[in-house]
Tab-separated table of C-alpha atoms in Angstrom:
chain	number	residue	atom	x	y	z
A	1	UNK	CA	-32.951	47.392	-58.108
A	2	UNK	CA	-32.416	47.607	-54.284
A	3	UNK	CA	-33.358	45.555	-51.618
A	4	UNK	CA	-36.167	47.159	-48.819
A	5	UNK	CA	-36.237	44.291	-46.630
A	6	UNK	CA	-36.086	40.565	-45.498
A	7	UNK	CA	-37.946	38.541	-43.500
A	8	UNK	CA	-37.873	34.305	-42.795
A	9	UNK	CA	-40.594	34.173	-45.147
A	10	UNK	CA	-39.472	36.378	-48.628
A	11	UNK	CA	-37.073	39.730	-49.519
A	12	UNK	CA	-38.677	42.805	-50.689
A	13	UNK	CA	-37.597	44.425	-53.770
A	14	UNK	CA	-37.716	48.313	-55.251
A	15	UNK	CA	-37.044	48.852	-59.065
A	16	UNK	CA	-37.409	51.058	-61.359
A	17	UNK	CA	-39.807	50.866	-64.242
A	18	UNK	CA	-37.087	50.233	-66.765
A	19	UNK	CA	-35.498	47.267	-64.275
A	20	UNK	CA	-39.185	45.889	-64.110
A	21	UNK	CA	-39.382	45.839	-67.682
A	22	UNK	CA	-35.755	44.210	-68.283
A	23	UNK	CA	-36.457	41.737	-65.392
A	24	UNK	CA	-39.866	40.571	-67.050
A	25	UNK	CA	-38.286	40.517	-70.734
A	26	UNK	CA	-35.562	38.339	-69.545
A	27	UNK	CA	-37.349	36.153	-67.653
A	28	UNK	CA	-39.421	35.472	-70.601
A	29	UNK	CA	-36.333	34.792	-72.784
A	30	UNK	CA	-36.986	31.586	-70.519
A	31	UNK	CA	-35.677	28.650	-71.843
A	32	UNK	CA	-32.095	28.971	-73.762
A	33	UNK	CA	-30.130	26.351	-72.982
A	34	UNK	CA	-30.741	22.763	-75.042
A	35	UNK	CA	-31.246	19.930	-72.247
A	36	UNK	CA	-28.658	18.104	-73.828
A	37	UNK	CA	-25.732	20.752	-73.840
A	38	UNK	CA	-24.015	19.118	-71.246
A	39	UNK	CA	-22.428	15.413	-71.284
A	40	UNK	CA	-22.788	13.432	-68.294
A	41	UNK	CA	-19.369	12.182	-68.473
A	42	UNK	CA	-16.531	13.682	-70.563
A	43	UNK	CA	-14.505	10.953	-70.757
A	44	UNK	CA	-15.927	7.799	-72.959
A	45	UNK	CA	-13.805	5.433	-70.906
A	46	UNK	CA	-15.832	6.109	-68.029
A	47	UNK	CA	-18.968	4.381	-69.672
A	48	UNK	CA	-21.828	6.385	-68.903
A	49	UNK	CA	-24.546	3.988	-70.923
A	50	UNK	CA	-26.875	5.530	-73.308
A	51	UNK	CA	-29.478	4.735	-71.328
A	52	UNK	CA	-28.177	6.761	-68.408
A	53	UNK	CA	-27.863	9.802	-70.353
A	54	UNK	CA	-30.922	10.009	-72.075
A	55	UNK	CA	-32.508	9.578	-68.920
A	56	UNK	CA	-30.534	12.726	-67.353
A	57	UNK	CA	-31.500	14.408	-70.522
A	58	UNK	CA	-35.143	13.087	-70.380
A	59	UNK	CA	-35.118	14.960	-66.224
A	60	UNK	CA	-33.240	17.686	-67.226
A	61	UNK	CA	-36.346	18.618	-70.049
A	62	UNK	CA	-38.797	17.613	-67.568
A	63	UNK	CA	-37.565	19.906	-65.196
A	64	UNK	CA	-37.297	22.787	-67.563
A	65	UNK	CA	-41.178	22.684	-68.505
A	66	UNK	CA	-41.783	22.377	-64.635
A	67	UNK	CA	-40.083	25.790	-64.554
A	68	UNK	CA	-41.594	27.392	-67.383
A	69	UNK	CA	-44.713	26.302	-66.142
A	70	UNK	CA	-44.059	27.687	-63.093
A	71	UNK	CA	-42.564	31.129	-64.512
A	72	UNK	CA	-45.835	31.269	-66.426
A	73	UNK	CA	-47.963	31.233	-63.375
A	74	UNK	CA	-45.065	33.760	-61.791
A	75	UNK	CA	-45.698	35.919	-64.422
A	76	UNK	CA	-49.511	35.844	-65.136
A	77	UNK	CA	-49.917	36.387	-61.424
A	78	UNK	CA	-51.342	40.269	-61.035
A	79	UNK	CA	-50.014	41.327	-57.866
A	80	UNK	CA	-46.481	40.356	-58.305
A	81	UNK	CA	-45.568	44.234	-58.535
A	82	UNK	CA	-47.080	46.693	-56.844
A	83	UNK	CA	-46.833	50.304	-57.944
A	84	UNK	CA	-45.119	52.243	-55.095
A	85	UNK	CA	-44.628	55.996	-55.840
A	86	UNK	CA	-42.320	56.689	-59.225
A	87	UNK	CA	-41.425	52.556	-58.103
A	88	UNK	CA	-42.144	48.606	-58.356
A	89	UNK	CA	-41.916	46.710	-55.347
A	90	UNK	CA	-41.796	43.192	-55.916
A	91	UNK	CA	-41.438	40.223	-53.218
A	92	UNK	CA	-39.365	36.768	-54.089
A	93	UNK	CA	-40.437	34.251	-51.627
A	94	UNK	CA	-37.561	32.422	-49.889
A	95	UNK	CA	-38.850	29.148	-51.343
A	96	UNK	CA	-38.754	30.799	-55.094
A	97	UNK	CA	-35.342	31.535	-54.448
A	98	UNK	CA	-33.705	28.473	-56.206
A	99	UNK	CA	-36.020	28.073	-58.792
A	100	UNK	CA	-35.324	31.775	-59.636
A	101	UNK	CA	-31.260	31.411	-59.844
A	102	UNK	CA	-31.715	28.288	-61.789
A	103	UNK	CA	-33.351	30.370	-64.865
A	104	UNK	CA	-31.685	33.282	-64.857
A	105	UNK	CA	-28.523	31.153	-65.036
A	106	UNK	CA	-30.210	28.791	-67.689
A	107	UNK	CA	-30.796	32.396	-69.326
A	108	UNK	CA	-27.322	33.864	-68.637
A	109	UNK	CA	-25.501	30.429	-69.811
A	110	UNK	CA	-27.816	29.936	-72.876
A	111	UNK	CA	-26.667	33.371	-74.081
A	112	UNK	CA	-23.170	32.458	-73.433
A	113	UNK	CA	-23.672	29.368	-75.025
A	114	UNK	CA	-25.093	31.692	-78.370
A	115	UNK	CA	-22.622	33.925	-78.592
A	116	UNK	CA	-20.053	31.179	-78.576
A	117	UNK	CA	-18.907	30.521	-75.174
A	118	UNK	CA	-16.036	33.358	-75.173
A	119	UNK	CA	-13.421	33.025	-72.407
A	120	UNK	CA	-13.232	36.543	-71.853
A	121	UNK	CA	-16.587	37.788	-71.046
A	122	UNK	CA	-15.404	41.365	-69.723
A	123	UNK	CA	-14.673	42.611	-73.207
A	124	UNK	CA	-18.115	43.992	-74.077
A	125	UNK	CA	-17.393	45.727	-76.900
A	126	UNK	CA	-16.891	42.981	-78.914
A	127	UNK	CA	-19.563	40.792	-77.567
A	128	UNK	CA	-21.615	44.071	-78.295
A	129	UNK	CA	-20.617	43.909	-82.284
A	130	UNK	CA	-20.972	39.911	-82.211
A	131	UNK	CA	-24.522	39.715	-81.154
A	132	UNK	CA	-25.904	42.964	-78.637
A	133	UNK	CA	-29.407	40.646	-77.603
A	134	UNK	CA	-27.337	38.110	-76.455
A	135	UNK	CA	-25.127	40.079	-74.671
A	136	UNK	CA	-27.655	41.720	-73.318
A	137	UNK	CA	-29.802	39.074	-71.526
A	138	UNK	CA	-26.583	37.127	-70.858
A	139	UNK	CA	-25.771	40.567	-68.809
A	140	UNK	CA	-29.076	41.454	-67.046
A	141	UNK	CA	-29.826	37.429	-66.102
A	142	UNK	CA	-26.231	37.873	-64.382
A	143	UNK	CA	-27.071	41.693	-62.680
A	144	UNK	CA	-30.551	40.161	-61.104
A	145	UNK	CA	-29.113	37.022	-60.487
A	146	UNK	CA	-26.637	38.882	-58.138
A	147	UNK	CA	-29.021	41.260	-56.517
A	148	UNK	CA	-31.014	37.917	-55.238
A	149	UNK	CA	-27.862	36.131	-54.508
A	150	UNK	CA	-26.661	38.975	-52.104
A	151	UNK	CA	-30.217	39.535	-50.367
A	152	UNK	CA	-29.231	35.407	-49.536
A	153	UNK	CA	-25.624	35.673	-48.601
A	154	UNK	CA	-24.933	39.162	-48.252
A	155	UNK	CA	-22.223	41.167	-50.195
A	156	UNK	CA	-19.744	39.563	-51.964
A	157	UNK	CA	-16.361	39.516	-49.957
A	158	UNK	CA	-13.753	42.236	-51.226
A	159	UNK	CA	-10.700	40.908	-53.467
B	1	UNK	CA	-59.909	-20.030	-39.558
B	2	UNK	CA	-59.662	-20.899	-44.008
B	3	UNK	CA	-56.509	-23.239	-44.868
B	4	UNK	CA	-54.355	-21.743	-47.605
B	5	UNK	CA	-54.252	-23.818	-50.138
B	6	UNK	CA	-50.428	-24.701	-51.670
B	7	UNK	CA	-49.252	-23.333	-54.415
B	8	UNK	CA	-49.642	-24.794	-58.038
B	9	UNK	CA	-46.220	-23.815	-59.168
B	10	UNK	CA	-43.369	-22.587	-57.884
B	11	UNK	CA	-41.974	-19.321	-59.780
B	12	UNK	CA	-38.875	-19.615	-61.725
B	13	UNK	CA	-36.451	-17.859	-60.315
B	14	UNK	CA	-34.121	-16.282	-63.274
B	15	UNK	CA	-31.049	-14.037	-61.799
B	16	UNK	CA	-31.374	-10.507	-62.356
B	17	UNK	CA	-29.331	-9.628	-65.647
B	18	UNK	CA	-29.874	-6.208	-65.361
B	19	UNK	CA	-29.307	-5.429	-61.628
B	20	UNK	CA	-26.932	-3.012	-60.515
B	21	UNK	CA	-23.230	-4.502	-60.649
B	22	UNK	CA	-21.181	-4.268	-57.067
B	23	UNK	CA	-19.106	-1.161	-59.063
B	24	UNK	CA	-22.542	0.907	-59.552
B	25	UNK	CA	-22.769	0.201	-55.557
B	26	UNK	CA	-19.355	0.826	-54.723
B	27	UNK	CA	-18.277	4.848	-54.200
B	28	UNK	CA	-15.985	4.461	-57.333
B	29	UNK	CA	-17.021	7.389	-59.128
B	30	UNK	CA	-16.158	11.075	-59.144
B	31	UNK	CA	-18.095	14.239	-59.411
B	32	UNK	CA	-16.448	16.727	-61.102
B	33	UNK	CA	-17.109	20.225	-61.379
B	34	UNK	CA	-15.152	22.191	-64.475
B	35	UNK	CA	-14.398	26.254	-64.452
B	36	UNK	CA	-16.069	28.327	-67.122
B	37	UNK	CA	-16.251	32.037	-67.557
B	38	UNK	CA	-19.931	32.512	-67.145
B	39	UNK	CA	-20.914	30.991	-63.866
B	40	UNK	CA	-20.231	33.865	-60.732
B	41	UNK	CA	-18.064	32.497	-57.848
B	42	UNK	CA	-20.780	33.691	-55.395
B	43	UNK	CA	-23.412	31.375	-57.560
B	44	UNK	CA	-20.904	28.309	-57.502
B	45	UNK	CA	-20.240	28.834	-53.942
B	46	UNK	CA	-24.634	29.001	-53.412
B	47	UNK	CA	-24.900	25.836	-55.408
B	48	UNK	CA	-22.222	23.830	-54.051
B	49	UNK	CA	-24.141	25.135	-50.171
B	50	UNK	CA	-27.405	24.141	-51.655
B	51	UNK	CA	-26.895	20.622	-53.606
B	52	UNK	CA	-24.270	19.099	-51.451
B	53	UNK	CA	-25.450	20.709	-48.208
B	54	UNK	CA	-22.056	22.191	-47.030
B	55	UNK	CA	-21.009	25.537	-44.865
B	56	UNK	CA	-19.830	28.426	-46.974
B	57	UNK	CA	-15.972	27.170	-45.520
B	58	UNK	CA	-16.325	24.198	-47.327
B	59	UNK	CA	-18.205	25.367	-50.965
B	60	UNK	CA	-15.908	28.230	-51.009
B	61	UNK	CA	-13.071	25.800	-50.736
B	62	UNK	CA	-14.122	23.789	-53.590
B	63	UNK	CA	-15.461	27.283	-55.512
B	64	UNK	CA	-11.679	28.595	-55.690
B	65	UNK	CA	-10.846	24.720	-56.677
B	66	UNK	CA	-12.874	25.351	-59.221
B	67	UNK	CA	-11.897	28.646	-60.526
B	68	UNK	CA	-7.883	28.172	-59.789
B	69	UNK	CA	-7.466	24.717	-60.957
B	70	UNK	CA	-9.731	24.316	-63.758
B	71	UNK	CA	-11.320	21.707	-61.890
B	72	UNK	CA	-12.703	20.225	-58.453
B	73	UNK	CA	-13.392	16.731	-57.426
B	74	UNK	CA	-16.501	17.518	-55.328
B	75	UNK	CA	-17.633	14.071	-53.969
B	76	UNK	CA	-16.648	10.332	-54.518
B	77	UNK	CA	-19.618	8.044	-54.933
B	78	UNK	CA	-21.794	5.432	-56.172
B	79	UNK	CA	-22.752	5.772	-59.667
B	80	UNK	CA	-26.059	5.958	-58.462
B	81	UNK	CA	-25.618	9.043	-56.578
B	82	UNK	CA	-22.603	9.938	-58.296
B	83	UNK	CA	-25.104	10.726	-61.529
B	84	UNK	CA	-27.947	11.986	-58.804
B	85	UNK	CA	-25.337	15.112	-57.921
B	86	UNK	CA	-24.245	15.738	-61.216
B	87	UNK	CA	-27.840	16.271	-62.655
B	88	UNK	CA	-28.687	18.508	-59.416
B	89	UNK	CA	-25.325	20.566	-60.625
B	90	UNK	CA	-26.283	20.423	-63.983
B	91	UNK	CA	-29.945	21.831	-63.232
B	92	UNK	CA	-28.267	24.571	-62.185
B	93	UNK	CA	-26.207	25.162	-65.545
B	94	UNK	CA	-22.622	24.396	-63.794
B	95	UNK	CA	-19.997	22.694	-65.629
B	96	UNK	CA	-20.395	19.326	-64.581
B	97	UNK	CA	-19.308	15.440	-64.979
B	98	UNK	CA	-19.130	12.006	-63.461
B	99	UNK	CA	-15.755	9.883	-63.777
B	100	UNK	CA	-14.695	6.908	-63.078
B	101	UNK	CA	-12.110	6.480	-60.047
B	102	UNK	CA	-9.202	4.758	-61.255
């Protein structure tokens, strides 16, 4: 996947028919992670009330339909890729941008998250063995993820 | 011009049990952001930009926090908005928690 251009209103995208069809398959993996994965306080002497966190819980649920809702109409929609000689060209409106990078991360984490939140994530071969779906969406959420995040920012600084 | 007539009764007026305490007012509480091996330091860096409205300087700063320390205190305030943030954070999958100040 490459980026053709940008302008103040969306970025235009080229990719290949197998990126269109990894792109589409993991944005229909769409949702992994369990709303209530995450505690809103780690520490019980900080007294987060029950109420409190089953009302984060209760947004963070809410908010995840309102995305796949959203990701349905993203999808269903017939001119989201045009054919463009052996390519797809695909446009991500600037105000889809955050919406988009929230789940392909809910995708890349949930994947994490399944096969077993490893520390070291840069050892493929065994992630491969463990469970190769996982590792595979939990890969390809990241790739896209990065492609957007650079057509924002720009490339990533050098080490 | 029609004369009001005065009220009947007079409401009771029983204090507030449930209002919010001067602590939940007070900018006693920390959000926390914690490292993890999944998240990319240019997504942290985005989020941090996005949620808390700060230049790339400043997110980066508290990005390499993040990633070097195991940890960064990202803002001190009101459980209110303390909890506000840390849902934002947490809508975008990131490692995150309130605590109290002590």
């Amino acid at each position: 996947m490459r980026q053709l251009k940008a302008t103040s209103r969306a970025w235009t995208f080229a990719l290949t028919d197998r990126e269109r069809e990894f792109l589409l398959a993991v944005l229909r993996a769409y949702p992994v992670l369990p709303p209530d994965y995450q505690p809103l306080s780690r520490d019980s002497a900080d007294r987060v009330s029950p109420e409190d966190l089953h009302l984060l819980h209760d947004a963070l649920a809410e908010q995840r339909g309102a995305h796949q809702a959203r990701l349905r109409r993203w999808l269903r929609s017939g001119s989201r890729f045009r054919p463009c000689e052996q390519e797809w060209q695909f446009n991500l409106a600037r105000t889809d941008l955050d919406w988009m990078l929230q789940v392909l991360n809910d995708i890349r984490v949930g994947h994490w998250l399944k096969l077993g939140c490893p520390e070291d994530i840069h050892d493929p071969e065994s992630l491969l063995r463990q469970d190769p779906a996982a590792f595979f969406y939990m890969e390809a959420a990241g790739m896209f993820q990065m492609q957007f995040l650079q057509a924002r920012h720009g490339p990533p600084d050098p080490d | 011009m029609a004369q009001v007539a005065p009220p009947l009764t007079v409401p009771e007026i029983v204090p507030d049990q449930q209002s919010d305490s001067k602590d939940a007012l007070e900018p006693g509480y920390l959000v926390v952001c914690w490292n993890d091996p999944v998240n990319f330091m240019d997504y942290v860096t985005h989020v941090f930009q996005t949620v808390f409205g700060w230049n790339r300087q400043q997110a980066e700063r508290h990005m390499r926090e993040v990633h070097e320390k195991g940890r960064s205190v990202l803002v001190r305030e009101s459980l209110e908005k303390a909890e506000f943030y840390v849902h934002q954070l947490q809508q975008f999958s990131l490692h995150a928690s309130l605590e109290r100040n002590a």
